[in-house]
mmCIF file of C-alpha atoms in Angstrom:
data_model
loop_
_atom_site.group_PDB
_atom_site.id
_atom_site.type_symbol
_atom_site.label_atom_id
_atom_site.label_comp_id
_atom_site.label_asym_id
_atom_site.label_seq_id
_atom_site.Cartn_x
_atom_site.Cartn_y
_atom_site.Cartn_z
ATOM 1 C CA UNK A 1 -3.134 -36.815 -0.817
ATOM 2 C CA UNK A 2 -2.099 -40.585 0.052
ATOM 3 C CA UNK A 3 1.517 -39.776 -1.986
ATOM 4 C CA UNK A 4 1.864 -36.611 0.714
ATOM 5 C CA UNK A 5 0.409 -38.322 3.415
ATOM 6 C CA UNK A 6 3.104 -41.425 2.780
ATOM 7 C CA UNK A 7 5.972 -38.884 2.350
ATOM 8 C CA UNK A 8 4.974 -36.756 5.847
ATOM 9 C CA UNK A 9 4.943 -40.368 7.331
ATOM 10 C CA UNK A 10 8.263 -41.585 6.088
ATOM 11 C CA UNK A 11 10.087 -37.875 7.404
ATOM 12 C CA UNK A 12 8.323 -38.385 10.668
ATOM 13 C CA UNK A 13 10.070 -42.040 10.970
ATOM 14 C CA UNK A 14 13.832 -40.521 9.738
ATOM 15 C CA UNK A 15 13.312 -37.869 12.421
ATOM 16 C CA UNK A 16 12.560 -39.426 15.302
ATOM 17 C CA UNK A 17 14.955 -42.680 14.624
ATOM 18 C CA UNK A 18 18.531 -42.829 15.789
ATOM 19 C CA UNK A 19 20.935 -43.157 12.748
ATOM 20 C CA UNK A 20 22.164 -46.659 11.660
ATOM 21 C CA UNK A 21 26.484 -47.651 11.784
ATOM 22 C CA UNK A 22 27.227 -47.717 8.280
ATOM 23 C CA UNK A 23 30.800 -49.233 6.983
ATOM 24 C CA UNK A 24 33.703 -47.269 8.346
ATOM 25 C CA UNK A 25 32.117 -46.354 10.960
ATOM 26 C CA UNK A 26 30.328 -43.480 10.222
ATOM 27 C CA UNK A 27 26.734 -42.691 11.044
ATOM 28 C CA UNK A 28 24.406 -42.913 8.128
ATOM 29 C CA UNK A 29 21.030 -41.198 8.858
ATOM 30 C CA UNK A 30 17.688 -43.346 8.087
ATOM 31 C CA UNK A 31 16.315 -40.415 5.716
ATOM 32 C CA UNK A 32 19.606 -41.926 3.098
ATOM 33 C CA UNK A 33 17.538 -44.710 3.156
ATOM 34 C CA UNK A 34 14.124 -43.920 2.667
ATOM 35 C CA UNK A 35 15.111 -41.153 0.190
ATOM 36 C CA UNK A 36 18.429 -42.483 -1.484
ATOM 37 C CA UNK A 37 18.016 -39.715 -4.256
ATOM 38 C CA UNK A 38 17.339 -36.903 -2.073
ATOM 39 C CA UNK A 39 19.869 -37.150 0.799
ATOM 40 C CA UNK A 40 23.447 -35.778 0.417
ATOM 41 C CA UNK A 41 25.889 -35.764 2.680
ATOM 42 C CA UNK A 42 26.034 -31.281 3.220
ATOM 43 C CA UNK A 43 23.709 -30.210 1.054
ATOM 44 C CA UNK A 44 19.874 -31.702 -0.102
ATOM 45 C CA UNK A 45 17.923 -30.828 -2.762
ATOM 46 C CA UNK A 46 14.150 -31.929 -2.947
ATOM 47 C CA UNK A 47 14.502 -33.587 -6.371
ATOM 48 C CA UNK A 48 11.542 -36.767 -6.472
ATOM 49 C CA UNK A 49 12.720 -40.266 -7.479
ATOM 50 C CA UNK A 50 12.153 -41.484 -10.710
ATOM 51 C CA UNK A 51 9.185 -44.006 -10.085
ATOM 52 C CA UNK A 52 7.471 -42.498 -7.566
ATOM 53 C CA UNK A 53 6.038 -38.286 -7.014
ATOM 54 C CA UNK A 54 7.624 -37.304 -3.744
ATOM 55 C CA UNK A 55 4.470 -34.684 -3.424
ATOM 56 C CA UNK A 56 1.943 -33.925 -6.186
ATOM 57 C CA UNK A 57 2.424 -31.270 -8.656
ATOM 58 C CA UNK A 58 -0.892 -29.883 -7.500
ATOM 59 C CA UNK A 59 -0.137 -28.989 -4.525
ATOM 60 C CA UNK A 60 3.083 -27.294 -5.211
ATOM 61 C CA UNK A 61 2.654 -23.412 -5.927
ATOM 62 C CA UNK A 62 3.660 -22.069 -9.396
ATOM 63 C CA UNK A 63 4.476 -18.962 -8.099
ATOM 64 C CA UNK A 64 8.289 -17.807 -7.579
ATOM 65 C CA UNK A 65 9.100 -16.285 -4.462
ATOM 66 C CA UNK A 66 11.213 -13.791 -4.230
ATOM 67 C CA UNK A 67 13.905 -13.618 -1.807
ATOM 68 C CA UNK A 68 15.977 -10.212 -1.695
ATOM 69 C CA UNK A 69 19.531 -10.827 -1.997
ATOM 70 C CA UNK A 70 20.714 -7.996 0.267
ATOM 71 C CA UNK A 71 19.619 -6.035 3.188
ATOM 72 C CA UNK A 72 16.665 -3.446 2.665
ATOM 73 C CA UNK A 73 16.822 0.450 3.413
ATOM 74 C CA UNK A 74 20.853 0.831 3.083
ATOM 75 C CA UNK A 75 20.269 3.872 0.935
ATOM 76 C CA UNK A 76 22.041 2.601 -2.426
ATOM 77 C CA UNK A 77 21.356 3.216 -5.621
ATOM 78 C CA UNK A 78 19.103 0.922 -7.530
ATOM 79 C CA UNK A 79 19.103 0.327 -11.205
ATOM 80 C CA UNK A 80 15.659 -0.693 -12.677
ATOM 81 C CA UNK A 81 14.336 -1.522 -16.012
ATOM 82 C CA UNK A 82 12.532 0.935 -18.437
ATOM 83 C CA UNK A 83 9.236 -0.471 -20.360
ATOM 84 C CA UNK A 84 5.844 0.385 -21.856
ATOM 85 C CA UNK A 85 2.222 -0.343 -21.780
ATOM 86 C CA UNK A 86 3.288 -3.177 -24.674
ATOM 87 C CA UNK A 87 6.431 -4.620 -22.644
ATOM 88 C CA UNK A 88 9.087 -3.248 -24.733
ATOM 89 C CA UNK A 89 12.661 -2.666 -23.346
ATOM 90 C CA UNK A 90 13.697 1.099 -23.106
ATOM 91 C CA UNK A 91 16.600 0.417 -21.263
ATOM 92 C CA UNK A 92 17.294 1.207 -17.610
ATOM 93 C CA UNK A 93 17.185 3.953 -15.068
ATOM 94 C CA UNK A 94 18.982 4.504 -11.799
ATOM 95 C CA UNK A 95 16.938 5.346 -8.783
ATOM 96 C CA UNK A 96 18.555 7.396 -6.115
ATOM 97 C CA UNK A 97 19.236 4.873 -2.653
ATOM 98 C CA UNK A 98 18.326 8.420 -0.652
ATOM 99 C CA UNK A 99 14.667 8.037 -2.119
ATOM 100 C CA UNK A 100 13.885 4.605 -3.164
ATOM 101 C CA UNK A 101 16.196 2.513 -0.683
ATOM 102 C CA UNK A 102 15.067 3.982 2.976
ATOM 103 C CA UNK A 103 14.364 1.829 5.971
ATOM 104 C CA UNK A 104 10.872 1.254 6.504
ATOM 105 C CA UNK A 105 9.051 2.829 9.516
ATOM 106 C CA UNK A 106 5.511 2.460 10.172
ATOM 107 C CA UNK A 107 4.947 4.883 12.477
ATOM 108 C CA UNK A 108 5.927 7.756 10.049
ATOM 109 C CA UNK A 109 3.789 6.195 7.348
ATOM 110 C CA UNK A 110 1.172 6.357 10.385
ATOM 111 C CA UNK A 111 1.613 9.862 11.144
ATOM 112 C CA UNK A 112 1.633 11.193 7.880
ATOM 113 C CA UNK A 113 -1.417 9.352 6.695
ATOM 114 C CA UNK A 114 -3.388 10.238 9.626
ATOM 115 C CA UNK A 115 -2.373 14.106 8.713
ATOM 116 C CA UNK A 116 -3.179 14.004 5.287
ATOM 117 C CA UNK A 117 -6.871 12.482 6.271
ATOM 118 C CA UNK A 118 -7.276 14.955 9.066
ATOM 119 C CA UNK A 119 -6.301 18.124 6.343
ATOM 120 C CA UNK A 120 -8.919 16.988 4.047
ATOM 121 C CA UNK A 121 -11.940 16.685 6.283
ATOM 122 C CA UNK A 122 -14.231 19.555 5.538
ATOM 123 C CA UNK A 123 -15.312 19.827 9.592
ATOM 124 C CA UNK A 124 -18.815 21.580 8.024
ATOM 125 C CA UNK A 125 -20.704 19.579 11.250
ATOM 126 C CA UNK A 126 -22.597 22.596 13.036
ATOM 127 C CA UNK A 127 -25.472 22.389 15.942
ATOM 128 C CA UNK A 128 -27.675 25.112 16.937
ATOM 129 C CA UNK A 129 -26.732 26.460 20.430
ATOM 130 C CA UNK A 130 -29.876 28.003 22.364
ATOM 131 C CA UNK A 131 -29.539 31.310 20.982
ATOM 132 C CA UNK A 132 -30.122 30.196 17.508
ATOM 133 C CA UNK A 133 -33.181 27.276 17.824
ATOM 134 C CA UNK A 134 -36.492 28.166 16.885
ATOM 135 C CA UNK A 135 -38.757 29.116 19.466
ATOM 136 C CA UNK A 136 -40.203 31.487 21.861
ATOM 137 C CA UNK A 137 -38.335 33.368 24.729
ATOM 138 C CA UNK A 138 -41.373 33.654 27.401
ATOM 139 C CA UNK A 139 -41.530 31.764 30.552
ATOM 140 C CA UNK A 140 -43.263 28.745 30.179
ATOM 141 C CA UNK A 141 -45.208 28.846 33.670
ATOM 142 C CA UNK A 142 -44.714 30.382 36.672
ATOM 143 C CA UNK A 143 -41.675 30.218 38.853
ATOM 144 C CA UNK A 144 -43.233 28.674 42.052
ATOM 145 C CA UNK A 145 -46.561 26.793 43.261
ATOM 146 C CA UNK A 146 -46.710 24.498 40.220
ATOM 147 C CA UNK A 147 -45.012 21.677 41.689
ATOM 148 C CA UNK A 148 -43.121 21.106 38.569
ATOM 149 C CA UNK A 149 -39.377 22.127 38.325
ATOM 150 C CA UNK A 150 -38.511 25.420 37.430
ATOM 151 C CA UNK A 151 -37.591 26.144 33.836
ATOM 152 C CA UNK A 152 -37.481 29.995 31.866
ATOM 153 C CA UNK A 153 -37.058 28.540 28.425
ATOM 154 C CA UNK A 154 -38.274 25.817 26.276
ATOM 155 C CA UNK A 155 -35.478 26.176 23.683
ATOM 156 C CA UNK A 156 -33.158 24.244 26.929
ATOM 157 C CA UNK A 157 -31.390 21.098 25.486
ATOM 158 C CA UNK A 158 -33.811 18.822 27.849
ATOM 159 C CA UNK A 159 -36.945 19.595 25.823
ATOM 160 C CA UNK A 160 -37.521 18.143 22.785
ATOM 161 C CA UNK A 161 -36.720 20.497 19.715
ATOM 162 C CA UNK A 162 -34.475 22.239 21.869
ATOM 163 C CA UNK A 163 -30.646 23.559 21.389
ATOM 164 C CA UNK A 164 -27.605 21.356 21.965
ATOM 165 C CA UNK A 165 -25.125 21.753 24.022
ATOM 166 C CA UNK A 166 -21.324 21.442 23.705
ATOM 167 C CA UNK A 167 -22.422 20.412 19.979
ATOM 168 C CA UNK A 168 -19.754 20.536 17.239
ATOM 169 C CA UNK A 169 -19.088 23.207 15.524
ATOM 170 C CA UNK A 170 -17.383 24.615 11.761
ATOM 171 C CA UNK A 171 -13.670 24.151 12.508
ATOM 172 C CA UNK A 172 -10.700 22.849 10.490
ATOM 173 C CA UNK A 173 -9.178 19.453 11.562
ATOM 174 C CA UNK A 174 -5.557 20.101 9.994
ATOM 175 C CA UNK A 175 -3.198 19.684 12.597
ATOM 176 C CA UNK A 176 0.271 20.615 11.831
ATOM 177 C CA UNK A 177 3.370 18.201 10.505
ATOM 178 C CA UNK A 178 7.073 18.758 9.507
ATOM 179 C CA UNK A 179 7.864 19.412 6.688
ATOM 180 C CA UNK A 180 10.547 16.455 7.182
ATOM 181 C CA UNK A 181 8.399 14.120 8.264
ATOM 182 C CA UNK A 182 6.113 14.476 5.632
ATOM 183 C CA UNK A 183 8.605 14.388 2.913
ATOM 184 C CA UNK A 184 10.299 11.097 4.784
ATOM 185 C CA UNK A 185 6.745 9.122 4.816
ATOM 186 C CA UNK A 186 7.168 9.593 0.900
ATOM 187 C CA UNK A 187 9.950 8.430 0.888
ATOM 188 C CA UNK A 188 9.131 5.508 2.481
ATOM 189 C CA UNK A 189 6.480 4.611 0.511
ATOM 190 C CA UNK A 190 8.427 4.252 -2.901
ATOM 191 C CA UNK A 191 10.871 2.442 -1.180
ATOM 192 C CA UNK A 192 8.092 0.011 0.456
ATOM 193 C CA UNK A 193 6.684 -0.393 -3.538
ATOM 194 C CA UNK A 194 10.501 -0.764 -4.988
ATOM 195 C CA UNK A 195 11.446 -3.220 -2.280
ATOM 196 C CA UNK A 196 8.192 -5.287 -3.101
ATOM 197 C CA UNK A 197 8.431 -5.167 -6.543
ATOM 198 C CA UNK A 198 5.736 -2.755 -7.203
ATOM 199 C CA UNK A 199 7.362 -0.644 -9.137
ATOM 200 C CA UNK A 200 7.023 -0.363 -12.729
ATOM 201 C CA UNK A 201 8.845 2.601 -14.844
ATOM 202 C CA UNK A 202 7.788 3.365 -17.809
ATOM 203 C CA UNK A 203 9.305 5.505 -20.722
ATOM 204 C CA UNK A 204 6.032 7.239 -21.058
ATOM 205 C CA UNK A 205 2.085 6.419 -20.673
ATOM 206 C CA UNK A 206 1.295 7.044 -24.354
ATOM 207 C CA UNK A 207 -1.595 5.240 -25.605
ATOM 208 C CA UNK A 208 -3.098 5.077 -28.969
ATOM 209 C CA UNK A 209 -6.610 5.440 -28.091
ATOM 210 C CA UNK A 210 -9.441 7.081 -26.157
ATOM 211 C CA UNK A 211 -10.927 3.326 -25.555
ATOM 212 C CA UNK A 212 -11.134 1.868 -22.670
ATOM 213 C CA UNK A 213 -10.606 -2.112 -23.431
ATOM 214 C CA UNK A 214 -6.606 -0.425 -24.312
ATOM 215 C CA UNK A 215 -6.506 0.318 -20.656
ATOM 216 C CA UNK A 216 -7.936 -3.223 -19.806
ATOM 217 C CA UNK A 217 -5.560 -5.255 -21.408
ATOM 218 C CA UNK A 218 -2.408 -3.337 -20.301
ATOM 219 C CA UNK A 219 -3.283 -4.023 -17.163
ATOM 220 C CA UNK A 220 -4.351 -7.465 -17.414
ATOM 221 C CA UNK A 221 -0.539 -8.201 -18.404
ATOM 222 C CA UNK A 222 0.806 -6.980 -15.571
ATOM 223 C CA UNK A 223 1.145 -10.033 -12.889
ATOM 224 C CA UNK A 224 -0.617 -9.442 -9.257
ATOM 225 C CA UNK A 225 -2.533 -6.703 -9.869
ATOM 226 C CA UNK A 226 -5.186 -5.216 -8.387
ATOM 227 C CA UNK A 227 -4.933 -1.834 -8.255
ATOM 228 C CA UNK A 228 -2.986 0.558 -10.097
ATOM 229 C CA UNK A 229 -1.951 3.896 -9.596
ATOM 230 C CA UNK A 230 -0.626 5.976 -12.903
ATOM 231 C CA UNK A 231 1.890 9.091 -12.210
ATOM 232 C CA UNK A 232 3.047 11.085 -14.907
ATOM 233 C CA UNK A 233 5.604 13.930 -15.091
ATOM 234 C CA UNK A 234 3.652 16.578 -16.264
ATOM 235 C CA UNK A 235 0.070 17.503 -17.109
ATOM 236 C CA UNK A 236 -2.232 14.011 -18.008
ATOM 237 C CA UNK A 237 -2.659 13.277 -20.981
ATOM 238 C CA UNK A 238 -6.548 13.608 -22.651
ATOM 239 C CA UNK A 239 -6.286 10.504 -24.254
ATOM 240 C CA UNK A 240 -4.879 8.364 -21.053
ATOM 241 C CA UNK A 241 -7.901 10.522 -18.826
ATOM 242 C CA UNK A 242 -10.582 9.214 -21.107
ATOM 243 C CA UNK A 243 -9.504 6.030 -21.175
ATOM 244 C CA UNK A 244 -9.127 5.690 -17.350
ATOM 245 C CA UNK A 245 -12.187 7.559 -16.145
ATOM 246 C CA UNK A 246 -14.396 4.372 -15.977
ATOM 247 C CA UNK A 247 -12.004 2.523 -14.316
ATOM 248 C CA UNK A 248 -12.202 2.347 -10.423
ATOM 249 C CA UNK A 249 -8.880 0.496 -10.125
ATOM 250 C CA UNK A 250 -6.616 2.684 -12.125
ATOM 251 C CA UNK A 251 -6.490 6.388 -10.954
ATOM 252 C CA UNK A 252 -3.953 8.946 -12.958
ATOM 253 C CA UNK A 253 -1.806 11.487 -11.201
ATOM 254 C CA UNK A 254 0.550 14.232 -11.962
ATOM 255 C CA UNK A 255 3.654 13.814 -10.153
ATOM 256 C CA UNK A 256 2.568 17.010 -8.289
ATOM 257 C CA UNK A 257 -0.317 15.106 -6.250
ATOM 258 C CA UNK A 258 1.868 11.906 -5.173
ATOM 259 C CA UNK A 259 1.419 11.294 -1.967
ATOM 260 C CA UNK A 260 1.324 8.677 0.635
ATOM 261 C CA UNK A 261 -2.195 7.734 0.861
ATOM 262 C CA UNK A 262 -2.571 6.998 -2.903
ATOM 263 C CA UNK A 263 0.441 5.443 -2.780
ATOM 264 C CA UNK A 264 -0.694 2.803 -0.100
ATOM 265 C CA UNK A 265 -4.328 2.503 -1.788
ATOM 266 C CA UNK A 266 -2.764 0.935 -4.697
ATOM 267 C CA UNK A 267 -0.915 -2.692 -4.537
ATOM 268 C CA UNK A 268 0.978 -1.601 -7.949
ATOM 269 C CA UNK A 269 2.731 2.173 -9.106
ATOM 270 C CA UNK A 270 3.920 3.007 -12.507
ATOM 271 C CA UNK A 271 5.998 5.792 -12.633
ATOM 272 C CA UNK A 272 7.299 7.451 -16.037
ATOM 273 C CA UNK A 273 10.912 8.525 -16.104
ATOM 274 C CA UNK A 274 9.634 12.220 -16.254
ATOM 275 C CA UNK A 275 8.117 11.566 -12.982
ATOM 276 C CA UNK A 276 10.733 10.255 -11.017
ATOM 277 C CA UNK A 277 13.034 12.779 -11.995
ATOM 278 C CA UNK A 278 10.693 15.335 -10.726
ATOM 279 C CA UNK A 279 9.784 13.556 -7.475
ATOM 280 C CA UNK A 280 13.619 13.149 -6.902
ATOM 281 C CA UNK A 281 14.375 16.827 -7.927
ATOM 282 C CA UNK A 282 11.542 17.688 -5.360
ATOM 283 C CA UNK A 283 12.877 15.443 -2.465
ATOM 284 C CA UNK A 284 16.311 16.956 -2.753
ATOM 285 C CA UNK A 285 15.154 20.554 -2.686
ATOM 286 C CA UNK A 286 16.084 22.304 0.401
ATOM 287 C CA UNK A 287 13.066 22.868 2.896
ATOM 288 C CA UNK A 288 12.116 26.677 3.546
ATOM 289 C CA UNK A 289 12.198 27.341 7.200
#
């Protein structure tokens, strides 16, 4: 902390100086001499001197970031690398820009989500109205020279027991969505995992076991990951289900049931090359008015 402290110091000084008249004239900044190894004239490069740590290796982060090296959602064609659960190169794939390479908008990722969540509600809530509570249908007193207020029922939704009123009732929540927009918020979501790196392609999802501790270690291998979401081409296989089914962070899906909402429950997606061909067979299929 006192080698970081001393370094913030020292750039604090070469900022708020004025720079010193070197020979020929020519301005030479303070931070050229404080950091004689560091400055350059267009370009600097944070490279520490050789007797002293310019900040401690501790407090630098091992991790590389990644900085994209061209402009996001431009629709072009992406070229990706092929692997297995045991990291072995199966060469490359192409991934259509019309899929995997679409801008990013939120608010169709919104709408779709919010439709798939309303769809699957079962909307079994039910309340009895007055003609279905228990109880009897005589007047409970007479009409007038009680000095109470005037009731004809006791199943009313102001006595205790009674019915509700304007309760809910069995319905469906679906609301309807087009067909457009629903297959754009897919899109967007494999482009959101390909431009973060998320995506992994595999040649297949083959393993050589029922056992779970197979399952484990794959994904233990995998950097950054939390959550993992499995989508084959076809049907699963029984081998990859058993070995999955105790595992609350890695879910298997045909390429049938991708959608948006597993997508976005799972930081990391592994797609077989089986699977992507299918999901970008189904994307290009004309929609049936």
């Amino acid at each position: 902390m006192r080698a970081l402290a001393h370094a913030a110091s020292l750039l604090r000084r070469a900022t708020a100086c004025t720079p010193q008249v070197g020979a020929g004239g020519r301005d030479v900044p303070l931070l050229a001499k404080i950091f004689p190894n560091v400055y350059c004239s267009r370009y600097s490069t944070l490279s520490a001197p050789v007797n002293e740590a310019l900040i401690p290796p501790e407090l630098l982060s091992s991790k590389a970031v990644w900085t994209p090296d061209r402009e996001l959602g431009q629709y072009e064609d992406l070229v990706s690398r092929v692997t297995n659960f045991h990291s072995e190169d199966k060469g490359f794939m192409v991934l259509d820009g019309d899929v995997f390479d679409v801008p990013i908008r939120k608010d169709i990722v919104h709408r779709v989500v919010r439709w798939q969540l309303a769809k699957r509600q079962q909307g079994t809530h039910s309340t009895k109205t007055i003609s279905e509570v228990s109880g009897t249908g005589r007047k409970p007193y007479k009409q007038k020279g009680t000095g109470r207020a005037r009731h004809g029922t006791l199943r009313g939704c102001q006595f205790r027991g009674g019915a509700t009123m304007h309760g809910p009732k069995p319905r469906s929540h679906a609301h309807k969505l087009p067909k457009k927009v629903r297959r754009l918020g897919l899109k967007i979501a494999l482009s959101a995992r390909t431009a973060e790196g998320k995506l992994c392609i595999f040649e297949d999802l083959e393993v050589p076991s029922h056992k779970t501790k197979n399952i484990v270690q794959y994904i233990k291998q995998m950097d950054d990951t939390k959550k993992v979401l499995l989508v084959d081409g076809g049907d699963i296989d029984k081998k990859l289900k058993l070995a999955t089914q105790n595992l609350h962070y890695v879910n298997v899906i045909p390429s049938v049931g991708l959608n948006v909402y597993s997508i976005l429950q799972h930081d990391t997606l592994v797609m077989t090359r089986d699977a992507i061909n299918r999901i970008v067979e189904r994307m290009h299929t004309p929609i049936n008015r």
